[in-house]
Coordinates of C-alpha atoms (C1' of nucleotides) and ligand atoms in Angstrom, one line a residue:
Chain K
M318 CA -60.6 -206.4 -37.4
S319 CA -58.0 -205.7 -39.9
V320 CA -55.4 -208.2 -41.2
K321 CA -52.7 -206.1 -39.7
A322 CA -54.4 -205.9 -36.3
R323 CA -54.9 -209.7 -36.3
R324 CA -51.3 -210.3 -37.1
R325 CA -50.2 -208.0 -34.2
M326 CA -52.6 -209.8 -32.0
T327 CA -51.2 -213.2 -32.9
A328 CA -47.7 -212.0 -32.3
Q329 CA -48.7 -210.7 -28.8
M330 CA -50.4 -214.0 -28.1
D331 CA -47.3 -215.9 -29.1
R332 CA -45.2 -213.7 -27.0
A333 CA -47.5 -214.3 -24.0
A334 CA -47.2 -218.0 -24.5
R335 CA -43.4 -217.7 -24.4
V336 CA -43.5 -215.5 -21.4
C337 CA -45.6 -218.0 -19.5
A338 CA -43.6 -221.0 -20.6
R339 CA -40.5 -219.3 -19.4
Q340 CA -42.1 -218.8 -16.0
G341 CA -43.5 -222.2 -15.8
A342 CA -47.0 -220.6 -15.7
Q343 CA -49.9 -222.2 -17.5
L344 CA -51.6 -220.1 -20.2
T345 CA -54.7 -222.2 -20.2
P346 CA -57.4 -222.0 -22.9
L347 CA -59.5 -219.9 -20.5
R348 CA -56.7 -217.5 -19.7
R349 CA -55.7 -217.3 -23.3
H350 CA -59.2 -216.6 -24.3
V351 CA -59.5 -213.7 -21.8
L352 CA -56.2 -212.3 -23.0
G353 CA -57.5 -212.6 -26.5
L354 CA -60.6 -210.5 -25.6
I355 CA -58.3 -207.8 -24.1
L356 CA -56.0 -207.8 -27.1
E357 CA -58.7 -207.8 -29.8
V358 CA -60.7 -204.9 -28.4
G359 CA -57.8 -202.5 -28.1
A360 CA -59.6 -200.3 -25.6
P361 CA -59.7 -200.5 -21.8
L362 CA -62.4 -203.0 -20.7
T363 CA -63.8 -203.5 -17.2
A364 CA -63.9 -206.9 -15.6
Y365 CA -67.7 -207.2 -16.2
Q366 CA -67.4 -206.0 -19.8
L367 CA -64.9 -208.8 -20.3
L368 CA -67.2 -211.2 -18.5
D369 CA -70.1 -210.4 -20.8
R370 CA -68.0 -211.1 -23.8
L371 CA -66.6 -214.3 -22.2
K372 CA -70.1 -215.5 -21.5
L373 CA -70.9 -215.5 -25.2
T374 CA -68.6 -218.4 -25.8
H375 CA -68.1 -219.7 -22.3
K376 CA -71.4 -220.4 -20.7
G377 CA -71.2 -220.5 -16.9
A378 CA -68.5 -217.8 -16.6
A379 CA -68.9 -215.9 -13.4
P380 CA -67.1 -213.0 -11.7
P381 CA -64.4 -215.2 -10.1
T382 CA -63.7 -216.6 -13.5
I383 CA -62.7 -213.3 -15.0
Y384 CA -61.0 -212.0 -11.9
R385 CA -58.9 -215.1 -11.6
A386 CA -57.8 -214.9 -15.2
L387 CA -57.0 -211.2 -14.8
D388 CA -55.0 -211.8 -11.7
F389 CA -53.0 -214.4 -13.5
L390 CA -52.4 -212.1 -16.5
M391 CA -51.4 -209.3 -14.3
E392 CA -48.9 -211.5 -12.4
Q393 CA -47.4 -212.5 -15.7
H394 CA -47.2 -208.8 -16.6
L395 CA -49.3 -209.3 -19.7
V396 CA -52.0 -206.8 -18.8
H397 CA -52.3 -203.8 -16.6
K398 CA -55.2 -202.4 -14.6
I399 CA -56.0 -198.8 -15.0
E400 CA -57.0 -197.8 -11.5
R401 CA -58.9 -194.7 -12.5
L402 CA -61.1 -196.6 -14.8
N403 CA -61.3 -200.0 -13.1
A404 CA -60.3 -201.3 -16.5
F405 CA -57.7 -203.5 -18.1
V406 CA -55.4 -203.1 -21.0
P407 CA -52.7 -205.2 -22.6
C408 CA -49.1 -204.4 -21.7
V409 CA -47.1 -203.0 -24.6
E410 CA -44.0 -204.6 -23.3
A411 CA -45.5 -207.8 -22.2
G412 CA -43.7 -210.1 -19.8
H413 CA -41.5 -207.7 -18.0
R414 CA -42.1 -206.0 -14.7
H415 CA -41.8 -202.3 -15.3
P416 CA -43.1 -199.0 -14.1
A417 CA -46.5 -198.4 -15.6
Q418 CA -47.2 -195.1 -17.3
F419 CA -50.5 -194.3 -19.0
L420 CA -51.9 -191.4 -20.9
I421 CA -55.7 -191.4 -20.6
C422 CA -57.7 -189.2 -23.0
C423 CA -60.7 -187.9 -21.2
Q424 CA -62.4 -187.0 -24.6
C425 CA -62.0 -190.1 -26.6
G426 CA -61.2 -192.6 -23.8
V427 CA -58.1 -193.9 -25.5
V428 CA -55.4 -195.2 -23.1
S429 CA -51.9 -195.4 -24.3
E430 CA -49.0 -196.9 -22.3
I431 CA -45.7 -195.1 -22.6
E432 CA -42.3 -196.1 -21.4
N433 CA -40.3 -193.0 -20.4
R434 CA -37.1 -193.8 -18.6
A435 CA -36.4 -190.2 -17.6
A436 CA -39.7 -189.9 -15.9
A437 CA -39.4 -193.3 -14.3
N438 CA -35.9 -192.4 -13.0
A439 CA -37.1 -189.1 -11.7
L440 CA -39.9 -190.8 -9.7
E441 CA -37.5 -193.4 -8.3
H442 CA -35.2 -190.7 -7.2
A443 CA -38.0 -188.8 -5.6
A444 CA -39.0 -191.8 -3.7
E445 CA -35.5 -192.6 -2.5
Q446 CA -35.1 -189.1 -1.3
E447 CA -37.7 -190.0 1.3
G448 CA -36.0 -193.2 2.1
F449 CA -38.7 -195.1 0.3
R450 CA -38.1 -198.3 -1.6
P451 CA -40.4 -198.4 -4.6
R452 CA -41.7 -201.7 -5.8
N453 CA -44.5 -200.9 -8.0
T454 CA -44.9 -197.5 -9.6
V455 CA -48.0 -196.4 -11.4
V456 CA -48.5 -193.2 -13.3
E457 CA -51.9 -192.2 -14.8
I458 CA -52.0 -189.0 -16.6
E459 CA -55.4 -187.8 -17.6
G460 CA -55.7 -185.2 -20.3
V461 CA -56.4 -184.7 -24.0
C462 CA -54.6 -186.8 -26.6
A463 CA -53.1 -185.4 -29.8
A464 CA -55.9 -186.6 -31.9
C465 CA -58.5 -184.9 -29.8
F466 CA -56.6 -181.7 -29.4
R467 CA -56.2 -181.3 -33.1
P468 CA -59.4 -182.7 -34.6
S469 CA -57.8 -181.8 -38.0
Chain F
M1046 CA -55.0 -186.9 19.8
S1047 CA -52.1 -184.7 20.8
V1048 CA -52.2 -181.0 21.3
K1049 CA -49.8 -180.5 18.5
A1050 CA -51.9 -182.6 16.1
R1051 CA -55.0 -180.8 17.1
R1052 CA -53.4 -177.5 16.4
R1053 CA -52.2 -178.6 13.0
M1054 CA -55.7 -179.8 12.3
T1055 CA -57.2 -176.5 13.2
A1056 CA -54.7 -174.8 11.0
Q1057 CA -55.7 -177.0 8.1
M1058 CA -59.3 -176.4 8.7
D1059 CA -58.8 -172.7 8.7
R1060 CA -56.9 -172.9 5.5
A1061 CA -59.7 -175.0 4.0
A1062 CA -62.2 -172.3 5.0
R1063 CA -60.1 -169.6 3.3
V1064 CA -59.7 -171.7 0.2
C1065 CA -63.5 -172.2 -0.1
A1066 CA -64.2 -168.6 0.6
R1067 CA -61.9 -167.5 -2.1
Q1068 CA -63.7 -169.8 -4.6
G1069 CA -67.1 -168.8 -3.4
A1070 CA -67.6 -172.4 -2.4
Q1071 CA -69.6 -173.3 0.7
L1072 CA -67.8 -175.2 3.3
T1073 CA -71.0 -176.3 5.0
P1074 CA -71.0 -177.9 8.5
L1075 CA -71.4 -181.3 6.9
R1076 CA -68.5 -180.9 4.5
R1077 CA -66.5 -179.4 7.3
H1078 CA -67.3 -182.4 9.5
V1079 CA -66.2 -184.8 6.8
L1080 CA -63.0 -182.9 6.3
G1081 CA -62.5 -183.0 10.0
L1082 CA -62.8 -186.8 10.0
I1083 CA -60.2 -187.1 7.3
L1084 CA -57.8 -184.7 9.0
E1085 CA -58.1 -186.2 12.4
V1086 CA -57.4 -189.8 11.5
G1087 CA -54.3 -189.1 9.5
A1088 CA -54.5 -192.3 7.6
P1089 CA -56.3 -193.2 4.3
L1090 CA -59.9 -193.9 4.9
T1091 CA -62.4 -195.4 2.5
A1092 CA -65.8 -193.8 1.8
Y1093 CA -67.6 -196.3 3.9
Q1094 CA -65.2 -196.0 6.8
L1095 CA -65.8 -192.3 6.8
L1096 CA -69.5 -193.0 6.5
D1097 CA -69.5 -195.2 9.6
R1098 CA -67.8 -192.5 11.6
L1099 CA -70.1 -189.8 10.2
K1100 CA -73.1 -191.9 11.2
L1101 CA -72.0 -191.7 14.9
T1102 CA -72.9 -188.0 15.0
H1103 CA -74.9 -187.6 12.0
K1104 CA -77.8 -190.0 12.0
G1105 CA -79.3 -190.6 8.6
A1106 CA -76.0 -190.3 6.7
A1107 CA -76.0 -192.5 3.6
P1108 CA -73.6 -193.3 0.8
P1109 CA -74.5 -190.2 -1.2
T1110 CA -73.9 -188.0 1.8
I1111 CA -70.3 -189.0 2.0
Y1112 CA -69.6 -189.2 -1.7
R1113 CA -71.0 -185.8 -2.3
A1114 CA -68.9 -184.3 0.5
L1115 CA -65.9 -186.1 -0.9
D1116 CA -66.6 -184.8 -4.4
F1117 CA -66.8 -181.3 -3.1
L1118 CA -63.6 -181.6 -1.1
M1119 CA -61.8 -183.0 -4.1
E1120 CA -63.0 -180.2 -6.3
Q1121 CA -61.6 -177.8 -3.8
H1122 CA -58.3 -179.7 -3.8
L1123 CA -58.6 -180.3 -0.1
V1124 CA -58.4 -184.1 -0.3
H1125 CA -57.1 -186.7 -2.7
K1126 CA -58.4 -190.1 -3.6
I1127 CA -55.8 -192.9 -3.6
E1128 CA -57.1 -195.0 -6.5
R1129 CA -55.2 -198.1 -5.5
L1130 CA -56.8 -198.1 -2.1
N1131 CA -60.2 -196.5 -2.9
A1132 CA -59.3 -194.3 0.0
F1133 CA -59.1 -190.6 0.8
V1134 CA -56.4 -188.5 2.3
P1135 CA -56.0 -184.8 3.1
C1136 CA -53.9 -182.8 0.6
V1137 CA -50.7 -181.5 2.1
E1138 CA -50.8 -178.4 0.0
A1139 CA -54.5 -177.8 0.2
G1140 CA -56.3 -175.5 -2.2
H1141 CA -54.0 -175.7 -5.2
R1142 CA -54.5 -178.0 -8.2
H1143 CA -51.2 -179.8 -8.5
P1144 CA -49.9 -183.2 -9.7
A1145 CA -50.5 -185.8 -7.1
Q1146 CA -47.7 -188.0 -6.0
F1147 CA -48.0 -190.6 -3.3
L1148 CA -45.8 -193.1 -1.6
I1149 CA -47.8 -196.0 -0.3
C1150 CA -46.1 -198.4 2.2
C1151 CA -47.4 -201.9 1.6
Q1152 CA -46.2 -203.0 5.1
C1153 CA -47.5 -200.3 7.4
G1154 CA -50.1 -198.8 5.1
V1155 CA -48.9 -195.2 5.6
V1156 CA -49.5 -193.0 2.6
S1157 CA -47.5 -189.8 2.3
E1158 CA -47.9 -187.2 -0.3
I1159 CA -44.8 -185.7 -1.9
E1160 CA -44.3 -182.8 -4.2
N1161 CA -41.4 -183.4 -6.4
R1162 CA -41.1 -180.8 -9.2
A1163 CA -38.4 -182.7 -11.1
A1164 CA -40.5 -185.8 -11.4
A1165 CA -43.6 -183.8 -12.2
N1166 CA -41.7 -182.0 -15.0
A1167 CA -40.3 -185.2 -16.3
L1168 CA -43.8 -186.6 -16.6
E1169 CA -45.3 -183.5 -18.2
H1170 CA -42.4 -183.7 -20.7
A1171 CA -43.1 -187.4 -21.4
A1172 CA -46.7 -186.6 -22.1
E1173 CA -46.0 -183.7 -24.3
Q1174 CA -43.6 -185.8 -26.4
E1175 CA -46.7 -187.8 -27.3
G1176 CA -48.6 -184.7 -28.1
F1177 CA -50.7 -185.2 -25.0
R1178 CA -52.0 -182.3 -22.9
P1179 CA -52.0 -183.4 -19.3
R1180 CA -54.7 -182.1 -17.0
N1181 CA -54.6 -184.4 -14.0
T1182 CA -51.5 -186.4 -13.2
V1183 CA -51.5 -189.1 -10.5
V1184 CA -48.5 -191.0 -9.3
E1185 CA -48.9 -193.8 -6.9
I1186 CA -45.7 -195.5 -5.8
E1187 CA -46.1 -198.7 -3.7
G1188 CA -43.2 -199.9 -1.8
V1189 CA -41.6 -200.0 1.6
C1190 CA -41.3 -196.8 3.7
A1191 CA -38.1 -195.8 5.5
A1192 CA -39.6 -196.7 8.9
C1193 CA -40.5 -200.2 7.8
F1194 CA -37.3 -200.8 5.9
R1195 CA -35.2 -199.9 9.0
P1196 CA -37.3 -201.2 11.9
S1197 CA -34.5 -199.8 14.1
Chain L
dC275 C1' -92.9 -162.2 -1.8
dT276 C1' -91.5 -165.1 -5.3
dT277 C1' -88.3 -167.4 -7.8
dT278 C1' -84.0 -169.7 -8.1
dC279 C1' -80.4 -172.4 -6.7
dC280 C1' -78.0 -175.6 -4.1
dA281 C1' -77.3 -178.6 -0.3
dA282 C1' -79.0 -182.4 1.9
dG283 C1' -82.4 -186.4 2.8
dC284 C1' -83.9 -190.7 1.3
dA285 C1' -84.6 -195.0 -1.3
dA286 C1' -83.1 -197.8 -4.6
dT287 C1' -79.9 -199.6 -7.6
dA288 C1' -75.5 -200.2 -10.2
dT289 C1' -70.8 -201.6 -10.4
dT290 C1' -66.7 -203.7 -8.8
dA291 C1' -64.6 -207.4 -6.2
dT292 C1' -64.0 -211.4 -3.0
dA293 C1' -65.1 -215.5 -0.1
dT294 C1' -66.1 -220.2 0.1
dC295 C1' -66.8 -224.7 -1.0
dA296 C1' -67.2 -228.2 -4.4
dT297 C1' -65.5 -230.5 -8.6
dA298 C1' -62.3 -231.8 -12.4
dC299 C1' -58.0 -232.6 -14.2
dC300 C1' -53.1 -233.8 -14.5
dG301 C1' -48.8 -235.4 -12.9
dG302 C1' -46.1 -238.6 -10.1
dC303 C1' -45.9 -242.7 -7.4
dC304 C1' -46.9 -247.3 -5.1
Chain Z
dG254 C1' -54.9 -249.6 -11.8
dG255 C1' -55.6 -246.7 -7.4
dC256 C1' -54.1 -243.0 -4.6
dC257 C1' -52.3 -238.3 -3.6
dG258 C1' -51.1 -233.4 -3.9
dG259 C1' -51.3 -229.5 -6.5
dT260 C1' -53.6 -226.4 -9.6
dA261 C1' -57.5 -224.7 -12.4
dT262 C1' -62.2 -224.2 -12.8
dG263 C1' -67.4 -224.3 -11.5
dA264 C1' -70.9 -222.5 -8.8
dT265 C1' -73.2 -219.7 -5.3
dA266 C1' -73.3 -216.2 -2.3
dT267 C1' -72.0 -211.9 -0.5
dA268 C1' -69.1 -207.9 0.4
dA269 C1' -67.4 -203.4 -0.9
dT270 C1' -67.6 -199.4 -3.6
dA271 C1' -70.3 -196.0 -6.1
dT272 C1' -74.2 -193.7 -8.5
dT273 C1' -79.0 -192.3 -9.9
dG274 C1' -83.4 -190.1 -9.2
dC275 C1' -86.4 -187.8 -6.8
dT276 C1' -87.8 -184.9 -3.0
dT277 C1' -87.3 -181.3 0.5
dG278 C1' -85.8 -177.2 2.8
dG279 C1' -83.6 -173.1 3.4
dA280 C1' -80.9 -169.1 1.9
dA281 C1' -79.8 -165.7 -1.6
dA282 C1' -81.2 -163.1 -5.5
dG283 C1' -84.6 -160.4 -7.9
Ligands
LIG1305 ZN1 -46.7 -202.4 -19.5
LIG1306 ZN1 -58.5 -188.4 -27.4
LIG1307 ZN1 -52.1 -182.6 -2.7
LIG1308 ZN1 -44.1 -198.6 6.3

DNA sequence: CTTTCCAAGCAATATTATATCATACCGGCC
DNA sequence: GGCCGGTATGATATAATATTGCTTGGAAAG
């Protein structure tokens, strides 16, 4: 892991701590550790992949351990679940509830979160035209990322 | 099941038959039966719910039976999977590949598929801005439907 | 008739997620 | 100190979802 990446990770962790403090939520060592695993890998990880990593340092971790931590982190808007992959990624704009939009490359597996207001607005409009009140919007776009399309 | 609903179902089944014929795909009795189960219920059903129903008339059906049928039906664009629910619904515009957009009511559970070009275009645009080539776009909007919001 | 292909049967297993009950810890409070 | 209520975690079991591998049978192609 590069110095740069480590610095970014620390910044994200600090941010997470502030977010939780603001909400009166407890970012316990365990939850912090799980968030750390998600941040350091930088790729979508399934609950059981996280569990395996957690077990290395946290003997006795079991499925509920990881799922509870993930539930907490999702409630605090620190991580997202990618439904198509049953995998979890850090939120790029941690701490705010916002419509989730993901680009999922089916060649290299990279998932990137985008925040496109125009698209979010269009979707909200579409829902309202049906008399529907959106609460939680998820967009998952599978395709080929720029890097894979032009393997320069 | 009402007469009207039955007629609609027959029409959808006929359409499915035409779609498959056009593709040289075999809508076998088993696959047809599974599609029928999905059409007649009109609510999202999980694979195992479908399996239970299938077993009533098709002794010996097992998980692969239903998953294979569902895979086929999805390939033919006759049904969609709702990732958030691990459940399957008929496609309202059967037979065409198209961006999937769903409104999921968290109160009554109703899922309705919409086809909003503006939103689809906005999303495609958003992806292309990142140099991403979308292949398969899924939108799942959870919220409160008109009926539940105004329980007149 | 033989080969080929594909759907379906069948058994086992893998993966993902939750239920339940017990224990530990931390604060306020008497 | 001793108790109490709330929250986080430990521990075990089980539920729910999905896939793999191998076999069989029947129809279509050659
Ligand atoms: Zn986010
Ligand atoms: Zn890629
Ligand atoms: Zn559709
Ligand atoms: Zn509703």
